[in-house]
Amino acid sequence: MALRKIIHSTSVAFLCTGWLLTPLYSQSNTVLNASSPSDQRALIAVRRGENISIDGLLTESVWQRQGTRGFIQREPEEGVSATEDTEVWIAFDDYALYVAARMYDSQPDSIVGRLARRDENPGADHIGIFLDAAHDNRTGYYFIVNPVGAIRDGTFSNDTFLDRNWDGVWDVAVNTDEQGWTAEFRIPYSQLRFHKQDRYVWAIDFYRRVQRKNEESFLVLHPRSDQLRVSRWLELHGIEGIEPPARIEVLPYIAGTGKFLERSTYMFNEGRDDPFVFGRDYQANIGADVKIGLSGNMTLDVTLNPDFAQVEVDPAVVNLTAYEARFDEKRPFFLEGSDILRFGRGGATFLNDFDWTDPNFFYSRRIGRAPQGSVTHEGFEDIPDRTTILGAAKVSGKIDNTWSIAALSAVTEREYGEVDSLGARFSDEVEPLTFYSIVRTRKEFNDARQAVGFIGTFVGRDIGSGRLNTVMNERAFSGGVDGWVFLDEEKDWVVTGWAGGSYIEGSKARLFSLQRSAQHFFQRPDADHVEVDTSATSMAGWASRVWVDKVKGNFIFNAALGMIHPKFETNDAGFLNFADFINTHLYIGYQWYDVGDVFRYKSVAGTILRTYNFGGILTRETYSVYLRGRLLSYWEALFSLDYNALTMDDSKTRGGPLMESQESKALFAALYSDSREKFSGSAYFSGASATTGSWLYNTGFSIEWKASATVNVTVSPALYRTHQLAQYVSAKVDPFAVETFGTRYLFATLNQTQISASVRMNWTFTPKLSLQVFMQPLLSTGDYVGIKEFARPRTFSFNEYGEGASTISFNNNVYTIDPDGGGPAPSFAQFNPNFNYKSLRLNAVLRWEFQPGSTLYVVWTNEKLHDEPNGEFSFGRDFRTLLRDRPDNVIALKLTYWWSR
């Protein structure tokens, strides 16, 4: 097992184990945990008798009656009354729900209010409303405001999952006085989804945070040992005589882009300037998003010629693996309602995974990704960096309180790449016209104690018999069934699982290539359970995973078994890094919530993990221990230790024979400070070492500076170093390489150093006007020394070139290698794999919501890239080179206007 994978898995174990890594009451999650109320109080909404002015002053008569009080602490003293009183009122009319809240405070001059961009948590006092208008005990909305008017909103799904990407159109105002502060909300029914009834019963809860006390309180008791949320909210009565609105929203946009690019020369073209880069290039675009409410709470979303200029750029990565890097979705159309398309993980509040990543049946970034084909001529290239989305439509919602459905279809344009070769122009198709379709549905039974769901995907490409049919599948289908079953009346134990299959069609050349790709490696010469079928024009496979999980209480238990068949393939509509995988783990632990003399919270847990391929080969065996503690001062520490036993690695040779994965140990440690302070942050260290002498470590820290009530700066540098004795270089076919089945698998010792950082500055001028700046410098070098070949299967032994009869020489950045000197084996050339990659990316977004739902974006993107075959790391030299290079600049303006009826 490669050390890189070992330490990555160690970090993932923490990142995926919510109770272990995420601070239990971190401000980003404080609104999420709910438990059974101690009594079933119901709140009453009254019809307003006069106009309500949303000004935060609470002068209307409807707010003069006695409100609802009795907030209960969750932190720092669970179950006792809040130290600062809160009073709330609820009213309604034919068009909207109104909520008023008075947050009494014994020290009004100590109230913490900070401005922040929408959906960002600046670390301040705040009041939140949780609302389940469908009253299905599974889904809901949240609306949060702080004392200076900064807002957050989003949705709940599966009782516990939070999605902050939903941005509703609602109104709120705040005011501060000698008693504390007040908030007044107006939430239009057009932003909610509910069925028509004579009398409505909704569910509601409120949440307040007092920042200086680190105090969190709710109307419902929220035990820290329970992550249930929506199902525990109080009922809201009194709403009647209203109609679900038509819910028609149109969001047209107009956008303009200016590109200011550096021109380059290319020796093949006799040193000419790149004819496709004019230095300055201007483009304009128009399009629209449309949202139409259908029957019940179903919604139709349509996007025409979408533009994503306001989307933040992806971070730069140096990927030395054979697998694709996965990036998060950031495009608004695909983010909204994405919780309905989520597959395989319902029922349980959290499901742990170790050395396992679910294969996605739907990965929305496939739609509009960069073209997958290439041009056929050498020269200057002009290839689009993304595929044009001609249009996309999505229908989503709930047919009733137990049955949800979502369907998405999209069409992407045929794309061409152009080449200028010594003045001659050529054009090649690099992406065909493509149709995507996804359907998802789920039905819940017996108050959500059981559920069953289905997902299906289809991708069809208009390829024909052209060159692209060798690199893409013509058609791809996938489908799956998922669900859960609670095993006891108290809903403490749950079984969650899914199973699915895939089927693809393509040319013989395409299927031959796919079978040999990194996801499958059917060509492995010592694997008797897979083989390459040269006549295949289709491939079908299956995958499944099941968990048993304890979702409440101090005792932690989670066990899982997952399998991915070697022929399973979902990368047309979804995401799959590897198949031929059987994974199982047992994870147990205990957590203490009682506040003691030292700790507010502490926990201990352990994992046993094993992974096999379908040939029965053990590829991973790990034993882990995890410790966590939160001090009375709200500082927090995490620690884990892994032991990885001797196993076999079936992917190290990238399609070659098995290689031993030597014993290794890995550790992870992290420290988090009290986030309420003006300066706060975290630090981490992870490291691993193997008996072979390979090692790596990754360390860094993050500092957040709350510079003022309007400015927030976060700096997160990181250092990564590795010394790998066996880093894959390439494979050379040679019939005289008898020990390794006719192929020489080349490796080298890799010394890699990488320094990176992310710098983020948020400057919020008003709750509607903000500037966000993100910068990421990256310096990464890799020095490959001691080129060698893998000696024998099922060992960790190598024949180093230059020893014995073999020879190796280096000239003009190319190695010339003769593996047996004067013997019969032919010599071959190997390009120097050393690298020195430098990148500086900057993205600035000015966002002005000039009226509710209507926004102006001004976006500046600045990027520098520099790459050379030099493996020596020199921070000063490399950084000066990066600063000296002239950047590419892109400036974009986008104006959207929201219209609704």
mmCIF file of N, CA and C in Angstrom, residues 38 47 51 54 122 136 141 185 277 303 334 482 487 526 551 607 609 634:
data_model
loop_
_atom_site.group_PDB
_atom_site.id
_atom_site.type_symbol
_atom_site.label_atom_id
_atom_site.label_comp_id
_atom_site.label_asym_id
_atom_site.label_seq_id
_atom_site.Cartn_x
_atom_site.Cartn_y
_atom_site.Cartn_z
ATOM 1 N N SER A 38 -38.873 17.645 25.618
ATOM 2 C CA SER A 38 -39.304 17.111 26.906
ATOM 3 C C SER A 38 -40.816 17.161 27.038
ATOM 4 N N ARG A 47 -53.387 35.260 12.471
ATOM 5 C CA ARG A 47 -53.493 36.085 11.259
ATOM 6 C C ARG A 47 -53.293 37.544 11.633
ATOM 7 N N ASN A 51 -50.938 45.915 8.603
ATOM 8 C CA ASN A 51 -49.703 45.733 7.849
ATOM 9 C C ASN A 51 -48.519 45.625 8.800
ATOM 10 N N ILE A 54 -41.436 45.452 7.965
ATOM 11 C CA ILE A 54 -40.238 44.684 8.334
ATOM 12 C C ILE A 54 -39.102 45.673 8.605
ATOM 13 N N PRO A 122 -19.811 34.573 10.511
ATOM 14 C CA PRO A 122 -18.702 35.417 10.956
ATOM 15 C C PRO A 122 -18.333 35.250 12.418
ATOM 16 N N ASP A 136 -43.245 16.675 7.070
ATOM 17 C CA ASP A 136 -42.915 15.281 6.801
ATOM 18 C C ASP A 136 -41.885 14.733 7.782
ATOM 19 N N TYR A 141 -36.413 23.999 6.232
ATOM 20 C CA TYR A 141 -35.630 25.178 5.860
ATOM 21 C C TYR A 141 -35.085 25.811 7.131
ATOM 22 N N PHE A 185 -38.927 38.844 10.640
ATOM 23 C CA PHE A 185 -38.797 38.077 9.404
ATOM 24 C C PHE A 185 -40.092 38.114 8.605
ATOM 25 N N VAL A 277 -4.372 33.548 -29.558
ATOM 26 C CA VAL A 277 -4.383 34.459 -28.418
ATOM 27 C C VAL A 277 -4.115 35.862 -28.927
ATOM 28 N N THR A 303 -32.793 25.922 -17.067
ATOM 29 C CA THR A 303 -31.725 26.880 -17.330
ATOM 30 C C THR A 303 -31.409 26.859 -18.821
ATOM 31 N N PHE A 334 -26.995 23.359 -10.353
ATOM 32 C CA PHE A 334 -26.826 21.968 -9.956
ATOM 33 C C PHE A 334 -26.802 21.802 -8.444
ATOM 34 N N ASP A 482 -31.932 1.905 -3.117
ATOM 35 C CA ASP A 482 -31.394 2.159 -1.782
ATOM 36 C C ASP A 482 -32.531 2.235 -0.780
ATOM 37 N N LEU A 487 -34.293 -0.786 13.331
ATOM 38 C CA LEU A 487 -34.445 -2.109 13.905
ATOM 39 C C LEU A 487 -35.178 -2.120 15.238
ATOM 40 N N ASP A 526 -1.223 -11.489 -13.463
ATOM 41 C CA ASP A 526 -1.340 -12.551 -12.459
ATOM 42 C C ASP A 526 -2.715 -12.564 -11.792
ATOM 43 N N VAL A 551 -27.321 5.192 16.037
ATOM 44 C CA VAL A 551 -27.403 6.618 15.721
ATOM 45 C C VAL A 551 -27.586 7.509 16.950
ATOM 46 N N THR A 607 -10.996 1.079 15.032
ATOM 47 C CA THR A 607 -11.479 0.507 13.773
ATOM 48 C C THR A 607 -10.630 -0.693 13.378
ATOM 49 N N LEU A 609 -10.185 -2.731 9.780
ATOM 50 C CA LEU A 609 -10.518 -2.559 8.370
ATOM 51 C C LEU A 609 -9.824 -3.620 7.539
ATOM 52 N N TYR A 634 -12.741 25.404 25.554
ATOM 53 C CA TYR A 634 -13.232 25.231 24.184
ATOM 54 C C TYR A 634 -12.109 25.011 23.182
#
